[in-house]
Tab-separated table of C-alpha atoms in Angstrom:
chain	number	residue	atom	x	y	z
A	599	MET	CA	79.502	80.159	88.724
A	600	VAL	CA	80.061	82.818	86.299
A	601	GLY	CA	82.865	83.429	84.759
A	602	ALA	CA	83.906	79.891	86.092
A	603	GLU	CA	83.936	78.933	82.429
A	604	PRO	CA	84.684	80.849	79.542
A	605	PRO	CA	81.656	82.018	77.451
A	606	ALA	CA	81.366	80.425	74.475
A	607	GLU	CA	82.878	81.933	72.040
A	608	PHE	CA	85.943	82.495	73.324
A	609	ALA	CA	86.134	78.916	74.186
A	610	ALA	CA	88.241	77.797	71.004
A	611	VAL	CA	90.198	80.864	71.545
A	612	ALA	CA	90.747	79.448	75.148
A	613	ALA	CA	91.766	76.343	74.621
A	614	SER	CA	94.215	77.524	71.853
A	615	VAL	CA	96.218	79.920	73.651
A	616	PHE	CA	96.474	77.351	77.316
A	617	GLY	CA	96.200	74.590	75.542
A	618	GLU	CA	96.639	71.588	77.750
A	619	ARG	CA	97.105	73.592	80.480
A	620	LEU	CA	93.729	74.877	80.483
A	621	ASP	CA	92.328	72.894	83.428
A	622	LEU	CA	94.748	74.963	85.055
A	623	ALA	CA	93.591	78.606	83.910
A	624	ARG	CA	90.021	77.150	84.691
A	625	SER	CA	90.967	76.914	88.503
A	626	PHE	CA	93.350	80.564	87.980
A	627	ALA	CA	89.251	81.743	86.708
A	628	ARG	CA	87.409	80.251	89.709
A	629	LEU	CA	90.059	82.063	92.246
A	630	LEU	CA	89.279	85.149	90.510
A	631	VAL	CA	85.914	84.431	90.614
A	632	THR	CA	85.257	83.467	94.167
A	633	ASP	CA	88.021	85.100	96.873
A	634	GLY	CA	89.953	87.064	94.029
A	635	VAL	CA	85.716	89.157	94.205
A	636	VAL	CA	85.609	88.785	97.553
A	637	ARG	CA	88.708	90.045	98.505
A	638	GLY	CA	88.654	93.093	96.838
A	639	LEU	CA	91.191	91.921	93.984
A	640	ILE	CA	88.573	91.389	91.098
A	641	GLY	CA	84.978	94.187	90.452
A	642	PRO	CA	82.373	92.058	90.801
A	643	ARG	CA	81.589	93.285	87.399
A	644	GLU	CA	84.558	91.506	86.041
A	645	ALA	CA	83.491	88.694	86.756
A	646	PRO	CA	81.228	87.334	83.363
A	647	ARG	CA	85.219	89.258	81.429
A	648	ILE	CA	86.879	87.459	83.268
A	649	TRP	CA	88.624	84.936	80.581
A	650	GLU	CA	87.907	87.563	77.374
A	651	ARG	CA	89.351	90.993	79.494
A	652	HIS	CA	92.003	89.369	81.519
A	653	LEU	CA	92.846	85.500	81.083
A	654	ILE	CA	93.089	85.414	77.516
A	655	ASN	CA	94.323	89.125	77.127
A	656	CYS	CA	97.452	87.911	79.285
A	657	ALA	CA	97.676	85.325	77.782
A	658	VAL	CA	98.431	86.121	74.353
A	659	MET	CA	101.479	88.577	75.360
A	660	ALA	CA	103.035	85.094	75.934
A	661	GLU	CA	104.499	84.443	72.024
A	662	MET	CA	106.784	87.369	72.690
A	663	ILE	CA	108.447	85.857	75.738
A	664	PRO	CA	111.405	83.676	74.078
A	665	LYS	CA	111.449	80.003	75.521
A	666	GLY	CA	112.648	80.228	79.361
A	667	ALA	CA	112.773	83.312	79.987
A	668	SER	CA	113.337	83.941	83.728
A	669	VAL	CA	110.406	87.283	83.920
A	670	VAL	CA	109.765	89.596	86.656
A	671	ASP	CA	105.545	90.718	86.694
A	672	VAL	CA	105.902	94.155	88.082
A	673	GLY	CA	103.266	95.041	90.370
A	674	SER	CA	101.439	91.425	89.450
A	675	GLY	CA	97.749	92.148	92.029
A	676	ALA	CA	95.790	89.098	91.475
A	677	GLY	CA	98.455	87.623	89.399
A	678	LEU	CA	97.451	89.623	85.300
A	679	PRO	CA	100.126	88.621	83.345
A	680	GLY	CA	102.419	86.621	86.104
A	681	ILE	CA	100.136	83.809	86.962
A	682	VAL	CA	98.574	83.574	83.968
A	683	LEU	CA	101.999	83.394	81.967
A	684	ALA	CA	102.873	80.429	84.612
A	685	VAL	CA	99.402	78.669	83.532
A	686	ALA	CA	100.414	79.016	79.932
A	687	ARG	CA	103.793	78.637	79.753
A	688	PRO	CA	105.624	76.258	82.135
A	689	ASP	CA	108.796	77.182	80.649
A	690	LEU	CA	109.321	80.735	82.511
A	691	SER	CA	110.372	80.973	85.779
A	692	ILE	CA	108.356	84.009	86.875
A	693	THR	CA	108.486	86.567	89.994
A	694	LEU	CA	105.340	87.945	91.085
A	695	VAL	CA	106.477	91.713	92.613
A	696	GLU	CA	104.092	93.462	95.283
A	697	PRO	CA	104.059	95.639	97.406
A	698	LEU	CA	100.402	95.336	99.244
A	699	ALA	CA	100.140	92.288	102.128
A	700	ARG	CA	96.526	91.070	101.342
A	701	ARG	CA	97.107	91.048	96.964
A	702	THR	CA	100.509	89.269	97.935
A	703	ALA	CA	98.634	86.729	100.138
A	704	PHE	CA	96.466	86.141	97.545
A	705	LEU	CA	99.038	84.835	94.429
A	706	SER	CA	101.349	83.005	97.205
A	707	GLU	CA	97.853	80.482	98.321
A	708	ALA	CA	97.145	80.717	94.371
A	709	VAL	CA	100.175	80.289	93.419
A	710	ILE	CA	100.509	76.350	96.698
A	711	ALA	CA	96.406	75.779	94.265
A	712	LEU	CA	98.069	75.724	91.175
A	713	GLY	CA	100.725	73.924	92.003
A	714	LEU	CA	103.469	76.089	90.602
A	715	GLU	CA	105.231	76.489	93.110
A	716	SER	CA	108.502	75.301	91.034
A	717	THR	CA	108.193	77.951	88.867
A	718	VAL	CA	106.775	80.566	90.614
A	719	GLN	CA	108.061	82.782	93.234
A	720	VAL	CA	106.018	85.643	95.439
A	721	VAL	CA	107.705	88.804	96.540
A	722	ARG	CA	106.042	92.074	98.992
A	723	GLY	CA	107.872	94.997	98.015
A	724	ARG	CA	108.265	97.739	95.509
A	725	ALA	CA	110.348	97.230	91.954
A	726	GLU	CA	112.254	99.635	93.483
A	727	ASP	CA	112.935	97.823	96.619
A	728	VAL	CA	113.972	94.827	95.374
A	729	VAL	CA	116.100	96.329	92.504
A	730	ASP	CA	119.062	94.351	93.692
A	731	GLY	CA	117.118	91.352	95.058
A	732	PRO	CA	116.951	87.706	92.920
A	733	PRO	CA	114.922	89.469	90.620
A	734	ALA	CA	117.411	91.447	89.006
A	735	GLY	CA	118.481	90.476	85.925
A	736	ALA	CA	115.717	89.540	84.390
A	737	ASP	CA	115.624	88.218	80.437
A	738	VAL	CA	111.765	90.188	80.033
A	739	VAL	CA	109.974	92.235	83.083
A	740	THR	CA	106.121	92.547	82.959
A	741	ALA	CA	103.336	94.817	83.892
A	742	ARG	CA	99.713	95.454	83.637
A	743	ALA	CA	98.315	99.224	84.253
A	744	VAL	CA	100.720	99.471	86.524
A	745	ALA	CA	101.806	103.485	85.569
A	746	ALA	CA	103.102	105.748	82.580
A	747	LEU	CA	105.564	104.887	80.459
A	748	ASP	CA	108.124	107.230	81.640
A	749	ARG	CA	107.375	106.587	84.960
A	750	LEU	CA	106.980	102.617	84.424
A	751	ALA	CA	110.434	102.334	82.795
A	752	GLY	CA	111.969	103.876	85.953
A	753	TRP	CA	110.740	101.307	87.817
A	754	CYS	CA	110.978	98.211	85.206
A	755	LEU	CA	114.171	98.536	83.093
A	756	PRO	CA	116.289	98.268	86.149
A	757	LEU	CA	115.443	94.273	87.033
A	758	ALA	CA	116.287	93.534	83.655
A	759	HIS	CA	119.854	92.287	82.076
A	760	VAL	CA	120.931	95.003	79.411
A	761	GLY	CA	119.463	93.530	75.854
A	762	GLY	CA	115.919	92.590	78.508
A	763	ARG	CA	112.905	93.245	77.721
A	764	LEU	CA	109.811	95.376	79.434
A	765	LEU	CA	106.281	94.045	77.998
A	766	ALA	CA	103.781	96.423	79.527
A	767	LEU	CA	99.956	95.871	78.300
A	768	LYS	CA	98.419	99.326	77.425
A	769	GLY	CA	95.383	100.183	76.622
A	770	ALA	CA	94.355	102.402	73.266
A	771	SER	CA	96.402	105.048	73.734
A	772	ALA	CA	100.022	102.938	73.984
A	773	ALA	CA	101.148	105.151	70.904
A	774	ASP	CA	100.104	108.719	71.800
A	775	GLU	CA	101.629	107.385	75.515
A	776	VAL	CA	104.853	106.159	73.325
A	777	THR	CA	105.540	109.758	71.802
A	778	GLU	CA	105.130	111.152	74.698
A	779	HIS	CA	107.566	109.588	77.271
A	780	ARG	CA	110.339	108.428	74.208
A	781	ALA	CA	112.786	110.726	75.531
A	782	ALA	CA	112.399	109.585	78.988
A	783	VAL	CA	112.999	105.722	78.632
A	784	ALA	CA	115.787	106.874	76.557
A	785	GLU	CA	117.444	108.972	79.620
A	786	LEU	CA	115.955	105.564	81.900
A	787	GLY	CA	118.793	103.670	79.118
A	788	GLY	CA	115.508	102.048	77.535
A	789	SER	CA	115.698	101.948	73.415
A	790	ASP	CA	112.261	103.709	71.309
A	791	PRO	CA	109.663	102.135	72.127
A	792	VAL	CA	107.771	99.777	70.255
A	793	VAL	CA	103.707	99.287	70.071
A	794	HIS	CA	102.430	95.738	69.491
A	795	THR	CA	99.754	94.034	68.541
A	796	CYS	CA	99.414	90.548	69.689
A	797	GLY	CA	97.110	87.531	69.438
A	798	GLU	CA	95.622	88.899	65.952
A	799	GLY	CA	92.831	86.316	64.564
A	800	LEU	CA	92.033	85.513	68.384
A	801	ILE	CA	90.843	88.415	69.930
A	802	ASP	CA	89.021	91.759	69.229
A	803	PRO	CA	90.420	94.534	69.679
A	804	PRO	CA	94.469	92.501	69.586
A	805	ALA	CA	96.270	92.534	73.076
A	806	THR	CA	98.487	96.164	73.012
A	807	VAL	CA	102.155	95.128	74.041
A	808	VAL	CA	104.292	97.955	74.849
A	809	GLU	CA	108.631	96.570	73.908
A	810	ILE	CA	111.568	98.410	75.538
A	811	VAL	CA	114.815	96.833	75.377
A	812	LYS	CA	117.247	97.883	78.184
A	813	VAL	CA	120.746	98.996	76.028
A	814	ARG	CA	122.261	100.458	79.055
A	815	ASP	CA	122.375	100.381	82.724
A	816	VAL	CA	121.409	103.821	84.065
A	817	VAL	CA	122.934	104.867	87.515
A	818	PRO	CA	120.240	106.303	89.382
A	819	SER	CA	121.073	110.056	90.331
A	820	ARG	CA	120.812	110.670	94.015
A	821	PRO	CA	119.732	114.244	95.823
A	822	LYS	CA	122.077	115.650	98.148
A	823	PRO	CA	120.889	116.325	101.278
A	824	PRO	CA	119.833	119.690	102.071
A	825	THR	CA	122.656	121.819	103.589
A	826	ARG	CA	121.366	122.772	107.216
A	827	ALA	CA	122.056	127.059	108.139
A	828	ALA	CA	123.710	127.666	111.157
A	829	GLY	CA	121.261	128.927	113.442
A	830	PRO	CA	121.616	131.577	116.761
A	831	GLY	CA	124.036	129.122	119.193
A	832	ARG	CA	125.123	127.074	116.313
A	833	ARG	CA	128.701	127.301	114.696
A	834	GLY	CA	127.946	124.987	111.235
A	835	GLY	CA	132.117	124.080	111.055
A	836	ARG	CA	132.246	120.837	111.108
A	837	ASP	CA	133.808	121.786	115.114
A	838	SER	CA	130.608	122.552	116.057
A	839	GLY	CA	129.243	120.720	119.414
A	840	ARG	CA	132.656	119.420	120.504
A	841	GLY	CA	132.349	119.184	124.094
A	842	SER	CA	128.733	118.496	124.112
A	843	THR	CA	127.244	115.323	125.747
A	844	ARG	CA	125.319	113.393	122.961
A	845	ARG	CA	122.540	110.729	124.125
A	846	GLY	CA	121.965	107.618	121.962
């Protein structure tokens, strides 16, 4: 089965990042290259390179997450990086947040198939919809290829406690994004973003992770409701409508 086993050139790296849970990583790889492809969560062309581009690339960011941390993975999709981190780091408590039903169905099935129920939960919804729920107050919020850094910070930082961090897996344009969105991130309560590389000496190129620490809570501004102009035959005052009967 193409993609189920790490290619020979990545076998040692896979063993290094997953350790004694390498067999569990293989099981997840099989799910991704079979059900993941059939259900449209992984492109067919990604199956042969599922290890180097997805599993290992996500797993190396675990070096930035402290032991025993609570993690919220926003826009988890096929479980990248959320399920990968759960496989590599059984000490983490992870919540996968995903709005699409077909993806949350896959995630829930994968969690059960891999025996991760004690450390992973799946929540269907957008980040902004679950900010007042159990996922909030996390030590670490992760995201991979979800959105530009300003929007990502707006969605993810509210899910972390003050002092918690957003770890965003990004590509080669990470430094440019930081420059472009630094001011917006500060307005959203984030620290100056820092670009890190993970997996140096293991993968080439190493994974690029942007780290933003939540330095303060920011109360989102709510737009004022539009003022309704008084139309013909309607008085705009608070007493308008008195004497009429309303249904429903």
